[in-house]
Amino acid sequence: MGVRLPGDSRQEEIDLEKSGKVCSLQRYRWNVLQDKKEPMDIAGLFRVEVRLRENTQAQMRLTAKLQEVLTDPLQKTVILELQEQIAKLSSEYWDLEMRWWEIKCGFYVGPVSRGIDFWRAQPKWYMHPVLIEDCAGRGGCCARDCGCCVHRERRWGRKLAAGHCTTECGCCEKARGFELSDEQKTRLRKLIQPENGTVHYEKIRFASLLGLEVGNFENPLDRINAPKIYWMWAWILAVLAWL
């Protein structure tokens, strides 16, 4: 083995990787962050990710409305307004993607960044029980059987926007039966993006970044709670792609 570089895997991390003990490995990686205080703008990353989801869910909602009026010649003004809003959101999404990458590139290369990359490489990482419970508790789609959250990435092909409901979710709007006021959106955003240092923030951070939960020692991969129907369709799509 050559000369080690800062951030290279140490023997303890390598041994845990070989052992297959994913929970222990991820916990080890987190403890390294706590010990060394590696510079990472985790709160900033979360803020951008919420905005990416808001943006995409707004586009989905407006696109659905556009489809409803597209063939009505009397709705020409409405159609143009919706098209302009969608185009603006599409441009903003690109800016947000660049901002996300800028923050992510600032993460110190080491055990924690490897742990994040490992967890986020799972297509349905966000279907962790803690994150599902959080979405359901806010009245999001995980409180219903619509399946919007689990299928969101497949519908739009935006990996960075995959995740749970925001103030812009059209399905949630239909379920409520009314649009949220600006005041209600502001209050709900505080639940979606909890303040750094709160118990809520810590729970979301553990689950979102590393698939961990305080007091739970199960393999995080076994806790991804995507419905069986998703895995069936994922398998079918994989076979079709291979053919």
XYZ file of N, CA and C in Angstrom, residues 135-219:
255
model
N -42.976 12.603 6.634
C -43.860 13.012 5.540
C -45.324 12.784 5.918
N -45.615 11.613 6.462
C -46.990 11.287 6.849
C -47.490 12.218 7.948
N -46.617 12.545 8.891
C -47.000 13.422 9.989
C -47.350 14.824 9.533
N -46.775 15.232 8.413
C -47.077 16.557 7.852
C -48.274 16.518 6.901
N -48.932 15.360 6.816
C -50.071 15.240 5.912
C -49.670 15.000 4.479
N -48.429 14.531 4.263
C -47.938 14.280 2.914
C -48.484 12.991 2.330
N -48.005 12.650 1.144
C -48.528 11.487 0.421
C -48.258 10.165 1.133
N -47.270 10.118 2.018
C -47.001 8.884 2.764
C -48.100 8.583 3.779
N -49.003 9.546 3.999
C -50.156 9.309 4.865
C -51.302 8.686 4.076
N -51.105 8.565 2.746
C -52.146 8.002 1.880
C -51.548 6.868 1.045
N -52.369 6.281 0.193
C -51.935 5.138 -0.617
C -51.668 5.521 -2.069
N -51.430 6.794 -2.336
C -51.263 7.255 -3.725
C -49.931 6.824 -4.334
N -48.901 6.631 -3.496
C -47.595 6.202 -4.004
C -46.782 7.297 -4.664
N -47.172 8.551 -4.463
C -46.473 9.663 -5.131
C -44.995 9.739 -4.758
N -44.693 9.601 -3.477
C -43.303 9.766 -3.040
C -42.388 8.708 -3.643
N -42.808 7.460 -3.577
C -41.937 6.378 -4.031
C -41.714 6.419 -5.538
N -42.660 6.973 -6.297
C -42.543 6.978 -7.755
C -42.098 8.324 -8.330
N -41.806 9.291 -7.473
C -41.550 10.651 -7.960
C -40.351 10.721 -8.904
N -39.269 10.049 -8.566
C -38.064 10.090 -9.408
C -38.328 9.442 -10.766
N -39.043 8.319 -10.766
C -39.288 7.596 -12.015
C -40.146 8.418 -12.968
N -41.040 9.237 -12.413
C -41.946 10.006 -13.254
C -41.246 11.166 -13.954
N -40.290 11.785 -13.284
C -39.649 12.972 -13.859
C -38.168 12.787 -14.142
N -37.565 11.729 -13.650
C -36.169 11.460 -13.935
C -35.199 12.427 -13.287
N -35.612 13.056 -12.195
C -34.745 14.005 -11.490
C -34.317 13.393 -10.158
N -33.114 12.865 -10.130
C -32.648 12.180 -8.928
C -32.548 13.119 -7.729
N -32.121 14.348 -7.961
C -31.946 15.280 -6.848
C -33.282 15.754 -6.288
N -34.349 15.578 -7.050
C -35.675 16.007 -6.590
C -36.473 14.857 -5.990
N -35.885 13.660 -5.995
C -36.585 12.511 -5.420
C -36.715 12.706 -3.916
N -37.879 12.403 -3.396
C -38.067 12.578 -1.966
C -39.517 12.838 -1.622
N -39.712 13.395 -0.466
C -41.068 13.519 0.068
C -41.723 14.864 -0.249
N -42.954 14.982 0.194
C -43.812 16.104 -0.200
C -43.349 17.439 0.389
N -43.600 18.486 -0.375
C -43.326 19.858 0.051
C -44.636 20.643 -0.016
N -44.535 21.933 0.175
C -45.717 22.801 0.107
C -46.298 22.864 -1.297
N -45.542 22.388 -2.296
C -45.976 22.497 -3.689
C -46.568 21.205 -4.253
N -46.731 20.197 -3.432
C -47.241 18.914 -3.925
C -48.697 19.039 -4.374
N -48.954 18.741 -5.641
C -50.302 18.846 -6.182
C -51.251 17.807 -5.620
N -50.743 16.600 -5.348
C -51.581 15.542 -4.786
C -52.049 15.929 -3.385
N -51.155 16.512 -2.599
C -51.517 16.960 -1.250
C -52.568 18.067 -1.316
N -52.427 18.941 -2.313
C -53.401 20.026 -2.490
C -54.794 19.459 -2.771
N -54.849 18.449 -3.626
C -56.135 17.812 -3.939
C -56.718 17.126 -2.711
N -55.859 16.464 -1.939
C -56.324 15.755 -0.743
C -56.860 16.732 0.303
N -56.203 17.898 0.427
C -56.664 18.917 1.379
C -57.959 19.561 0.909
N -58.038 19.775 -0.405
C -59.207 20.454 -0.964
C -59.064 21.955 -1.015
N -57.855 22.463 -0.755
C -57.630 23.912 -0.828
C -56.142 24.196 -1.021
N -55.840 25.395 -1.541
C -54.455 25.831 -1.706
C -53.954 26.426 -0.399
N -52.690 26.225 -0.116
C -52.092 26.797 1.086
C -51.868 28.291 0.911
N -52.108 29.047 1.971
C -51.778 30.472 1.953
C -50.272 30.626 2.138
N -49.751 31.812 1.875
C -48.318 32.060 2.065
C -47.912 31.814 3.518
N -48.773 32.198 4.448
C -48.486 31.998 5.870
C -48.426 30.514 6.209
N -49.350 29.754 5.660
C -49.359 28.309 5.902
C -48.136 27.634 5.293
N -47.732 28.096 4.111
C -46.541 27.536 3.463
C -45.294 27.809 4.296
N -45.201 29.012 4.842
C -44.043 29.368 5.669
C -43.971 28.476 6.904
N -45.116 28.237 7.524
C -45.159 27.392 8.724
C -44.805 25.947 8.390
N -45.315 25.462 7.265
C -45.046 24.080 6.867
C -43.585 23.888 6.472
N -42.988 24.903 5.858
C -41.574 24.796 5.458
C -40.670 24.597 6.666
N -41.054 25.130 7.815
C -40.252 24.963 9.027
C -40.271 23.511 9.496
N -41.339 22.791 9.167
C -41.399 21.363 9.486
C -40.595 20.551 8.480
N -40.685 20.958 7.201
C -39.957 20.248 6.152
C -38.458 20.479 6.293
N -38.081 21.704 6.681
C -36.674 22.054 6.857
C -36.459 22.520 8.292
N -36.357 21.589 9.263
C -36.196 21.972 10.666
C -34.881 22.705 10.904
N -34.873 23.527 11.939
C -33.690 24.320 12.255
C -32.556 23.440 12.769
N -31.351 23.808 12.366
C -30.152 23.102 12.809
C -30.066 23.138 14.334
N -29.775 21.988 14.922
C -29.617 21.924 16.369
C -30.833 21.392 17.099
N -31.968 21.287 16.410
C -33.173 20.760 17.044
C -33.179 19.233 16.982
N -33.987 18.616 17.838
C -34.105 17.154 17.838
C -34.633 16.671 16.487
N -35.599 17.398 15.945
C -36.176 17.052 14.642
C -35.095 17.056 13.558
N -34.262 18.072 13.567
C -33.183 18.179 12.580
C -32.224 16.998 12.688
N -31.871 16.632 13.927
C -30.938 15.523 14.134
C -31.506 14.217 13.586
N -32.785 13.966 13.822
C -33.420 12.745 13.320
C -33.379 12.695 11.796
N -33.723 13.820 11.171
C -33.736 13.880 9.707
C -32.318 13.732 9.160
N -31.360 14.361 9.827
C -29.971 14.308 9.362
C -29.430 12.876 9.380
N -29.621 12.170 10.481
C -29.145 10.785 10.570
C -29.737 9.919 9.462
N -31.054 10.002 9.300
C -31.744 9.135 8.342
C -31.441 9.520 6.904
N -31.415 10.805 6.625
C -31.243 11.278 5.256
C -29.833 11.082 4.730
N -28.844 11.266 5.581
C -27.453 11.193 5.122
C -26.861 9.789 5.185
N -27.195 9.047 6.244
C -26.528 7.761 6.457
C -27.483 6.588 6.665
N -28.788 6.861 6.689
C -29.746 5.780 6.893
C -29.817 5.305 8.330
N -29.415 6.155 9.272
C -29.342 5.756 10.674
C -30.502 6.309 11.495
N -30.743 5.668 12.618
C -31.738 6.137 13.586
C -31.227 5.797 14.975
N -31.305 6.750 15.882
C -30.846 6.527 17.250
C -31.617 5.357 17.865
N -30.872 4.417 18.432
C -31.486 3.276 19.097
C -31.825 2.112 18.190
N -31.581 2.263 16.892
C -31.873 1.176 15.957
C -30.568 0.684 15.341
N -30.347 -0.639 15.376
C -29.092 -1.205 14.891
C -29.292 -2.173 13.724
N -30.450 -2.071 13.069
C -30.696 -2.902 11.893
C -29.876 -2.399 10.709
N -29.690 -3.261 9.732
C -29.045 -2.860 8.483
C -29.915 -1.797 7.818
